[in-house]
Each structure stands twice: as C-alpha cells, then as structure tokens.
C-alpha positions as a printed Julia matrix, in Angstrom:
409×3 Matrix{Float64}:
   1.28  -44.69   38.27
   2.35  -48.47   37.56
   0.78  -50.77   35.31
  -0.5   -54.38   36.07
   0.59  -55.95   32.82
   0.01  -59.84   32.24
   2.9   -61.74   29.52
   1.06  -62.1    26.43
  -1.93  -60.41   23.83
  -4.46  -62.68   22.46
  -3.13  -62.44   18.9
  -7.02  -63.69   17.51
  -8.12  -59.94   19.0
  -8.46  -57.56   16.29
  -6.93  -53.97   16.62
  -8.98  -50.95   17.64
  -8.26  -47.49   16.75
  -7.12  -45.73   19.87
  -9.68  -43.05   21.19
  -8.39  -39.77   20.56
  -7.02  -38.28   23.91
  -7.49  -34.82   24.84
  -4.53  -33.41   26.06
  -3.46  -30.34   28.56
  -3.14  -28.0    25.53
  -6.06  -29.15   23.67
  -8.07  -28.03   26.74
  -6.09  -24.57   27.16
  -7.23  -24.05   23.59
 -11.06  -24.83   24.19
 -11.09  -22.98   27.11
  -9.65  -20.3    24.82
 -12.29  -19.99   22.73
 -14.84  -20.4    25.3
 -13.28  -17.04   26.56
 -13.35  -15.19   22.99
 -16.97  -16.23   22.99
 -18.37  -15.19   26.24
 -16.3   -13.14   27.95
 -17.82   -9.86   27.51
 -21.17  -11.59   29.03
 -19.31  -12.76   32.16
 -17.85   -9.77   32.68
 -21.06   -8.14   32.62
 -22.49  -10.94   35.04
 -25.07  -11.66   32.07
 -24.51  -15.6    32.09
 -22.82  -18.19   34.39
 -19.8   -20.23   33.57
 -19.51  -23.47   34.28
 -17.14  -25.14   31.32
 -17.08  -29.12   31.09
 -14.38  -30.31   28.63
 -14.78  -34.38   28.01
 -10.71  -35.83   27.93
 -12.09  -38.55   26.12
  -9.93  -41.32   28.36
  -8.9   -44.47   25.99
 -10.09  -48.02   26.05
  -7.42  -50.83   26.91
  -4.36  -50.69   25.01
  -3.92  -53.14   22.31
   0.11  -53.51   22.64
   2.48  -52.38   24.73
   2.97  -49.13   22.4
  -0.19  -47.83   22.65
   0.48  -48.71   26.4
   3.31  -46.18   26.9
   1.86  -43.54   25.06
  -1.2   -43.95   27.23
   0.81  -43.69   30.11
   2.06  -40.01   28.88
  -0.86  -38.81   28.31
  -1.93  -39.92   32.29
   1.44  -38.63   33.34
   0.75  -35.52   31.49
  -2.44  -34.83   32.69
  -0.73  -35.53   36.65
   1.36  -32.65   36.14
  -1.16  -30.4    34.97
  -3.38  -31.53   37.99
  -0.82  -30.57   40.38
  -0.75  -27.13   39.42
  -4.7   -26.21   38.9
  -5.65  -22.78   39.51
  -8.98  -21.95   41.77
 -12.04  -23.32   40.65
 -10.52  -25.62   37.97
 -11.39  -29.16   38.84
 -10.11  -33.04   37.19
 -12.19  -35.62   37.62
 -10.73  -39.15   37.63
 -11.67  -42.47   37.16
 -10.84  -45.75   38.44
 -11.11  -48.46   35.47
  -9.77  -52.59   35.43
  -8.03  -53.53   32.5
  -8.18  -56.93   31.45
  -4.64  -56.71   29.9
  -2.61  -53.84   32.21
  -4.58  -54.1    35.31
  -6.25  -51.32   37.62
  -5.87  -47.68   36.38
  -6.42  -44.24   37.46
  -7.62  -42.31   34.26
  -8.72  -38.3    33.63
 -12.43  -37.9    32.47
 -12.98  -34.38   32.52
 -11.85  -30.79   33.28
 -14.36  -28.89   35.12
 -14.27  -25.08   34.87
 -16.76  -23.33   36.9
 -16.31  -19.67   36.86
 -15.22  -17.16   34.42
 -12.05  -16.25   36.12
 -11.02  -20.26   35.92
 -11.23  -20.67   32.52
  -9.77  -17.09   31.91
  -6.81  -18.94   34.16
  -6.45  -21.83   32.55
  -6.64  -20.27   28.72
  -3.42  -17.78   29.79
  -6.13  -14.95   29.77
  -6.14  -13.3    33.11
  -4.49  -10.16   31.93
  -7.52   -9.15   29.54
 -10.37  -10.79   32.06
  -9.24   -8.16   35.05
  -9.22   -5.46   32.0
 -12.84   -6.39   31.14
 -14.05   -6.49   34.4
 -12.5    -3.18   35.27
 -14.24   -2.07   32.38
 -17.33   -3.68   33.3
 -17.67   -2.43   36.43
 -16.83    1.0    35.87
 -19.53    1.31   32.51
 -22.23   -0.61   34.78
 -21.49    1.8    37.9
 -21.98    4.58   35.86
 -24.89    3.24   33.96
 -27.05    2.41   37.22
 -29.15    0.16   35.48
 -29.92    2.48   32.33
 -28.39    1.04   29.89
 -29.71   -2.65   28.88
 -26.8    -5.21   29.38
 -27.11   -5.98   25.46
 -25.34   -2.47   24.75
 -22.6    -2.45   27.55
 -21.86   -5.81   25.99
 -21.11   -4.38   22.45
 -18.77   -1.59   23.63
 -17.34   -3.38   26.26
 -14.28   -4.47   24.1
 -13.51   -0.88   22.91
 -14.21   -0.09   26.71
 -11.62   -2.72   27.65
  -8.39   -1.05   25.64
  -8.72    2.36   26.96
  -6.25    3.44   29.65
  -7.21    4.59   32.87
  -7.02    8.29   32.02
  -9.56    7.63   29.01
 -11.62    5.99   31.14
 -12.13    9.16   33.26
 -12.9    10.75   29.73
 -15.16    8.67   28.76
 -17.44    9.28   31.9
 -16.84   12.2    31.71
 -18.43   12.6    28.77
 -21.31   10.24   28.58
 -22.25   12.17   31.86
 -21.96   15.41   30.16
 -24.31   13.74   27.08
 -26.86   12.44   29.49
 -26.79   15.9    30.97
 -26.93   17.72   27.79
 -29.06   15.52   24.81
 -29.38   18.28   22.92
 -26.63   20.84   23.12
 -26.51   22.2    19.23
 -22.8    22.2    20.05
 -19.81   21.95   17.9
 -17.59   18.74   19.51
 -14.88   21.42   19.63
 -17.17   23.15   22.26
 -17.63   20.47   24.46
 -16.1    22.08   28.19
 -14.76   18.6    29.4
 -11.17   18.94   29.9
  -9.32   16.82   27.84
 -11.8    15.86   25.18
 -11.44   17.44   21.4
 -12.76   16.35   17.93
 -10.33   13.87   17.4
 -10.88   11.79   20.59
 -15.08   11.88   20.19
 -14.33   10.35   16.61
 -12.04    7.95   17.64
 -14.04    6.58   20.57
 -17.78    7.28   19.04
 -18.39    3.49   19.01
 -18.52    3.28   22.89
 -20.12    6.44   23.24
 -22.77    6.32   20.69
 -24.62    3.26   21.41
 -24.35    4.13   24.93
 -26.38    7.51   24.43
 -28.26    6.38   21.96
 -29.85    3.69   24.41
 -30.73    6.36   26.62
 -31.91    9.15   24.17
 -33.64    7.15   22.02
 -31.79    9.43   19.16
 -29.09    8.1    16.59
 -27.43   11.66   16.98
 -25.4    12.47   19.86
 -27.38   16.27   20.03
 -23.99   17.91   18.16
 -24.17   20.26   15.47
 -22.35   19.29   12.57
 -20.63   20.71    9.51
 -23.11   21.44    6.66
 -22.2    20.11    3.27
 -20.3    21.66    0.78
 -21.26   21.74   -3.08
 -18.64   23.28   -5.4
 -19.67   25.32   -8.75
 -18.31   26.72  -11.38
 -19.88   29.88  -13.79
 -19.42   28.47  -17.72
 -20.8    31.12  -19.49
 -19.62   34.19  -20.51
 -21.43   36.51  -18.28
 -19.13   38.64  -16.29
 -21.84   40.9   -14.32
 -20.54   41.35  -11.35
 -23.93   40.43   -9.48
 -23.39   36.95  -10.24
 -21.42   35.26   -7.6
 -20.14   38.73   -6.84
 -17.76   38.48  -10.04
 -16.35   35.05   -8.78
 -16.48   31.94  -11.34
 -15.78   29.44   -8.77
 -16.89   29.21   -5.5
 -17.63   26.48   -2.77
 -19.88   27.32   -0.23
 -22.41   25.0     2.37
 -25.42   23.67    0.49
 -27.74   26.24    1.69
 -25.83   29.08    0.74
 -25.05   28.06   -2.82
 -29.29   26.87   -3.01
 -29.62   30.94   -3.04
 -27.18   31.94   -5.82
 -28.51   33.96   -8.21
 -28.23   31.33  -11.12
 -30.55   30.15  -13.55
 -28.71   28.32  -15.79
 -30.37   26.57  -18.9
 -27.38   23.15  -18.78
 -26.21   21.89  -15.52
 -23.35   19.3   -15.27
 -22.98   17.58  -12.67
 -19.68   15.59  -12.31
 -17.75   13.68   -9.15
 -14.5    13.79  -10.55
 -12.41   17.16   -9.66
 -10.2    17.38  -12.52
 -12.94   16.96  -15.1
 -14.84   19.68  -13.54
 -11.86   21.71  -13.61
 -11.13   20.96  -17.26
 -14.85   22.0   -18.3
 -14.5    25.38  -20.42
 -15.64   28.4   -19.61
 -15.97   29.75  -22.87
 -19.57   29.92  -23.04
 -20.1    27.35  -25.79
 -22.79   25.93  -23.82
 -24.77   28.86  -22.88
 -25.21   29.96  -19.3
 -23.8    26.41  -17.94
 -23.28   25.59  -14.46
 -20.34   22.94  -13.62
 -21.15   21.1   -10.2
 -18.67   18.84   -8.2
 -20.24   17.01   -5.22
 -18.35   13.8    -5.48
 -19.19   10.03   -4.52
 -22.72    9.52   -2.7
 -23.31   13.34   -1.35
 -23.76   14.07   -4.8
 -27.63   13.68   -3.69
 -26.96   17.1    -1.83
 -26.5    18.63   -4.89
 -29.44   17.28   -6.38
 -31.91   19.44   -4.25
 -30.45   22.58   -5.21
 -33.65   24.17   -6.21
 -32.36   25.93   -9.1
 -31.62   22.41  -10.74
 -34.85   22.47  -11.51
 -35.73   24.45  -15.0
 -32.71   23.21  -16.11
 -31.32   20.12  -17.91
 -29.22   18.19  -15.74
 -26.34   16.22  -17.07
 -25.16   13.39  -14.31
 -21.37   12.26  -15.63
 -20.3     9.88  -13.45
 -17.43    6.64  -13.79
 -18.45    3.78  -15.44
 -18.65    1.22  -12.32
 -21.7     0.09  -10.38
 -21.06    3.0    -7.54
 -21.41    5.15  -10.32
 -24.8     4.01  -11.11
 -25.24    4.02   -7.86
 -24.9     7.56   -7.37
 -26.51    8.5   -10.42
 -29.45    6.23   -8.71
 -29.7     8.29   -5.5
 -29.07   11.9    -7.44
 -31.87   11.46   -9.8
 -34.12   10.22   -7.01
 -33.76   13.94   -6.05
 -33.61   15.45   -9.27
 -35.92   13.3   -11.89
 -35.42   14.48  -14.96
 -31.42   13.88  -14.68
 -29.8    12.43  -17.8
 -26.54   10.18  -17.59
 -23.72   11.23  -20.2
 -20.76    9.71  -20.94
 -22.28    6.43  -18.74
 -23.5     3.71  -22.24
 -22.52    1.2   -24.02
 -21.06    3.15  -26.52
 -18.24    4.92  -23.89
 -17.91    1.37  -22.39
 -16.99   -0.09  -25.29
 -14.5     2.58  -26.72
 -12.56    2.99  -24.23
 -12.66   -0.69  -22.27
  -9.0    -0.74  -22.97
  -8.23    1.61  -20.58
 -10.46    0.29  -18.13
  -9.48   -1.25  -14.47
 -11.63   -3.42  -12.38
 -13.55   -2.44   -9.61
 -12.45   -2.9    -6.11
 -15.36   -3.09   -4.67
 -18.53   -3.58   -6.29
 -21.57   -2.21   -5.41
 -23.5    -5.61   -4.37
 -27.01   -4.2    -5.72
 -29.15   -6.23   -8.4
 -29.92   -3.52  -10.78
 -33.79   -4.22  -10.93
 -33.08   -2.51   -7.37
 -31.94    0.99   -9.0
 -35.26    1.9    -9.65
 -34.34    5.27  -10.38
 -32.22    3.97  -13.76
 -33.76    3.88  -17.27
 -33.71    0.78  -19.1
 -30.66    1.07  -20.97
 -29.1     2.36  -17.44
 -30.11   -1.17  -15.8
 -28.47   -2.97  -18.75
 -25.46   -1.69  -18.72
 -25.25   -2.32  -14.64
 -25.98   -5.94  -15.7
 -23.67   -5.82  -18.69
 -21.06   -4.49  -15.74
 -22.12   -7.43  -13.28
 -21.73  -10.07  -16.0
 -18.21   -9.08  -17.51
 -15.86   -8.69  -14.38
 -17.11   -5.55  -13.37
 -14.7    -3.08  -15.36
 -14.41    0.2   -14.54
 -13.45    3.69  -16.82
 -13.01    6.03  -14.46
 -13.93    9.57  -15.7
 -10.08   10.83  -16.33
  -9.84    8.21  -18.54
 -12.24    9.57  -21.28
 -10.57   11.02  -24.16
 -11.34   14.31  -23.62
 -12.49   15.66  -27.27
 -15.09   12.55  -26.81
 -16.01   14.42  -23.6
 -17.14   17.8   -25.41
 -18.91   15.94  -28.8
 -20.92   14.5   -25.79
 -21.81   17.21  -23.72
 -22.31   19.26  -26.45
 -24.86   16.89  -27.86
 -26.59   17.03  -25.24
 -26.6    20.89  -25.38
 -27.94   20.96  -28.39
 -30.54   18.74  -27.97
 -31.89   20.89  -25.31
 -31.51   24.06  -27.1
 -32.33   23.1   -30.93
C-alpha cells in the first residue's frame, strides 16, 4: 500500500509520541485470555461471544521513521487479514494524511463466536475437547444439573479420554440410580470402575451428585476410624484386651474396651507413644495415638471421661489447633509438654513451621489463657516449631509424671 509523501516536515511542529499499535500477536494473546476466561461458559452455551479488540491505528507520522515502521505494522496486519479463519473479521479505515497522503489503516479485530477466537488464540484443539465434554455432561444431565456446576467440572471433564468418559456416565447414572447404596466403592458393579478411579475423579462426580441429591456424600459407606491404644499398667488379666497391650481397632470398638483407666495420654506422634513405659509407674494408664486433626475421634471415647486426660501435642499452631478441637470433645483435657517453659528449653532444636495455622488465637476458644499466649507468643516470633521427638525424653517423664501425681496426691 503506497504512501503519498510531500518533500519536507514543518520543523516548528513539535513531536508526538506514536500511539501504541496493536499488533497480530498482541491480539492472539488477548484473544488468549479471553479463552482461559470464558471458555467453559461457551462451551456450555451459557454466554455469547462476540470479542472486539481496538488496534489502536496511529496518528500521522512525524518523520519518515515512524513512517516505515507504520507501514509494517499495516503490512503486517495485510498478511494476517489474508488468512482469517471463519467468523474473524478486520475492520479498516480510510484516513488523509496531511504529510503521507490517503491511507488504508486496521481499527479493529472482530471475533464473534467462541470457535473464532478459540481459532485465532491457537486453541482449537482444547475448544473441540470442551465441547465434546460439554455436550456429552449436558446430554446426560437433561437439564438437571444447573449450568453453574457443569461449568466447574467441565475442565476435569475435558482431560478424560474417551473410555473414561463412558465411566464417568456410567457412574453418575449408577449414583442417580442408587443415592443411597451403603456400599463400599469397591462394590460398585460398573465394569471398569475401582477405588482408585472414584478418588481420582471425585471432583467431577461429586458436585455433579451432589446437585441432584442435595447430599455432600455420594451414599458410600466408608471406613470407620481407627484409634490406637496402648495398656501402661501392670495388669496382666487376661480379660483386659484379651491379654493384648496394644491394639488398634475402629473407634467404636475400642469405645467398649473394658478400661477404666485413672491417666490417659493422649499423643499424635507414633514414636512417643511407643516410647511411653509400660511399667506401671503411672497407675492403670492408657497411651492413645490418633494423630493430626482426628485426634477429636479419640476424644469421645466415653471412657475418657473419669479420667484425667493429658493432650501432648508439637509445639506449632496445628498443635494448638488440635488440642483446640480435642478438648472441645473432651473438656477437662490438660496440655503437657505444650508452655513456655518447653518452648523455651528446647527452642534450639526447634524448626519453623511450614504452614501455619492462619487462626487468631482469641478464635481457639477451647484454649486456656496461658494456651492463647503462647499461640500468640508462636504468631509473633516466626512461628517455631518443637516437634514432639525433639523433647529430651527424661524432661518427657518429670512432666507426665507431674501431672500424675497431681491427680493422684
């Protein structure tokens, strides 16, 4: 496209930034993240598309360099209109020049359906895989299943292969058949599907059911916790535990043991409930292990309850935590080996928390005072943690059995 250029510049004009051109790739990249954006709605036929990208055309060119660079960026944009996929439009426009004479400028890419700006961001490939998707979930769906939900799973939906996809129906048709089946996953009879592959793809499946059912659960019966204990006295009879010191068992089961122990200890830390003797020194003692947050499971074991309950946990803010949700359970549970006292003899030997528990500590309302403080204390110095293994273990016993006495003195 030739330029009508006169001899000479009126030297008395002063220069003018040049507008900032949008070029061919700048375009592919807001179409781009136009897609990333919406195209889970448009494959679901939620919202229209109809994408209007400004290329911001220059004024006149000052001198004859700005001239030629305008004249690549024209050029450019002639190349990329000869090769426009379906439904991608450029507009033009005719402007006078006072300087270079007529020219024929680009205004503005048009892109009015999703498949055109799929096109022209180099994302056909994943479009046909979400509308594939699409269509298969809202065939099956029949209207069910609000738009909203298809639209969170659709990703996930998206990366299956076409033999998962016929799992996947198959199963949210055997869920919509059966709400409620009390099953196992392992007893599911759809060819195919095991444990494994329901965990892996229980964020498309979930929210799908869910939506229907109106229940959180998918109707499955599930494993029943587990809560470990060990016998610390020195009562051998063989009707407790059947002559076994250590057993693990579901919750339920060990709720009916025959135990009435005077000390509990409660710890989440395996080796230090392994190391805790069994040489009777304090009493009739029962050793639990339910670690991290389930340690609430443990805390309704009825039997916990005409007994003094000693929560050892690490020093971190999960611990507190923990101890937080147990005693909400089990009220009249006392922290050990969790002050300021631990904290501060054995900080050299502390790490620092990966991952803090984000929880103001006015918010543990289950904590005593000086529990509170030292979650602040915590909060305000790095947030160091002594894990439990760390605790000089003779420092371990003068504690516990402090504790000990103090109930039995």
């Amino acid at each position: 496209m030739g330029a009508e250029r006169r001899t000479g510049v009126n030297a008395s004009r002063r220069p003018r930034t040049p507008r900032s051109r949008v070029s061919p790739g700048q375009t592919r990249e807001a179409a781009a993240a136009k897609f990333r954006l919406h195209k889970r709605a448009w494959a679901l036929g939620m919202t229209d598309a109809d994408v209007s990208l400004p290329l911001k055309p220059p004024a006149e060119p000052q001198t004859s360099a700005e001239l030629d660079a305008v004249m690549s960026w024209i050029r450019a944009w002639e190349t990329a209109g000869a090769q426009l996929p379906e439904h991608v439009h450029l507009d033009w426009v005719s402007r006078r020049w006072r300087t270079w004479g007529r020219q024929q400028l680009p205004v503005r890419l048009r892109l009015t359906t999703p498949e055109a700006v799929a096109a022209w961001a180099g994302q056909l490939r994943e479009w046909r895989r979400l509308t594939h998707a699409a269509d298969m979930l809202a065939q099956w769906a029949q209207g069910a299943v609000p738009l909203p939900v298809l639209r969170r799973v659709l990703g996930a939906a998206a990366e299956l292969n076409s033999d998962d996809h016929e799992r996947l129906l198959a199963v949210l048709t055997w869920l919509r058949e059966n709400p409620q089946s009390g099953l196992f996953i392992r007893e599911l009879p759809i060819v195919g599907i095991d444990s494994k592959w329901l965990e892996t793809h229980r964020g498309i499946v979930s929210p799908i059911i869910t939506s229907l059912t109106g229940e959180s659960s998918l109707g499955f019966r599930t494993a029943e916790p587990r809560i470990r204990v060990r016998l610390l006295g020195t009562d051998r009879r063989p009707h407790l535990l059947a002559g076994l010191r250590d057993v693990e068992a579901p919750a339920s089961e060990v709720a009916q043991l025959p135990v009435r122990p005077k000390l509990v200890i409660v710890t989440e830390n395996l080796a230090s409930f392994l190391a805790l003797p069994a040489d009777g020194r304090w009493g009739d003692a029962v050793a639990v292990f339910n670690p991290g947050y389930s340690a609430s499971v443990a805390a309704r074991l009825p039997w916990l309850s005409g007994a003094r309950v000693l929560y050892w946990g690490d020093i971190d803010t999960h611990g507190f935590g923990i101890l937080n949700r147990f005693r909400t359970h089990c009220p009249h549970t006392e922290s050990v080996l969790m002050d300021r006292r631990t904290l501060a003899d054995f900080r050299h030997l502390a790490g620092t928390e990966p991952a803090p528990l984000r929880v103001a500590p006015h918010h543990l309302e289950t904590l005593t005072a000086a529990e509170r403080d030292m979650v602040t204390q915590l909060h305000a110095s790095g947030f160091p943690r002594v894990e439990q293994e760390r605790i000089e273990w003779s420092a371990v016993l003068t504690a516990i059995d402090a504790a000990a006495a103090r109930r039995f003195s």
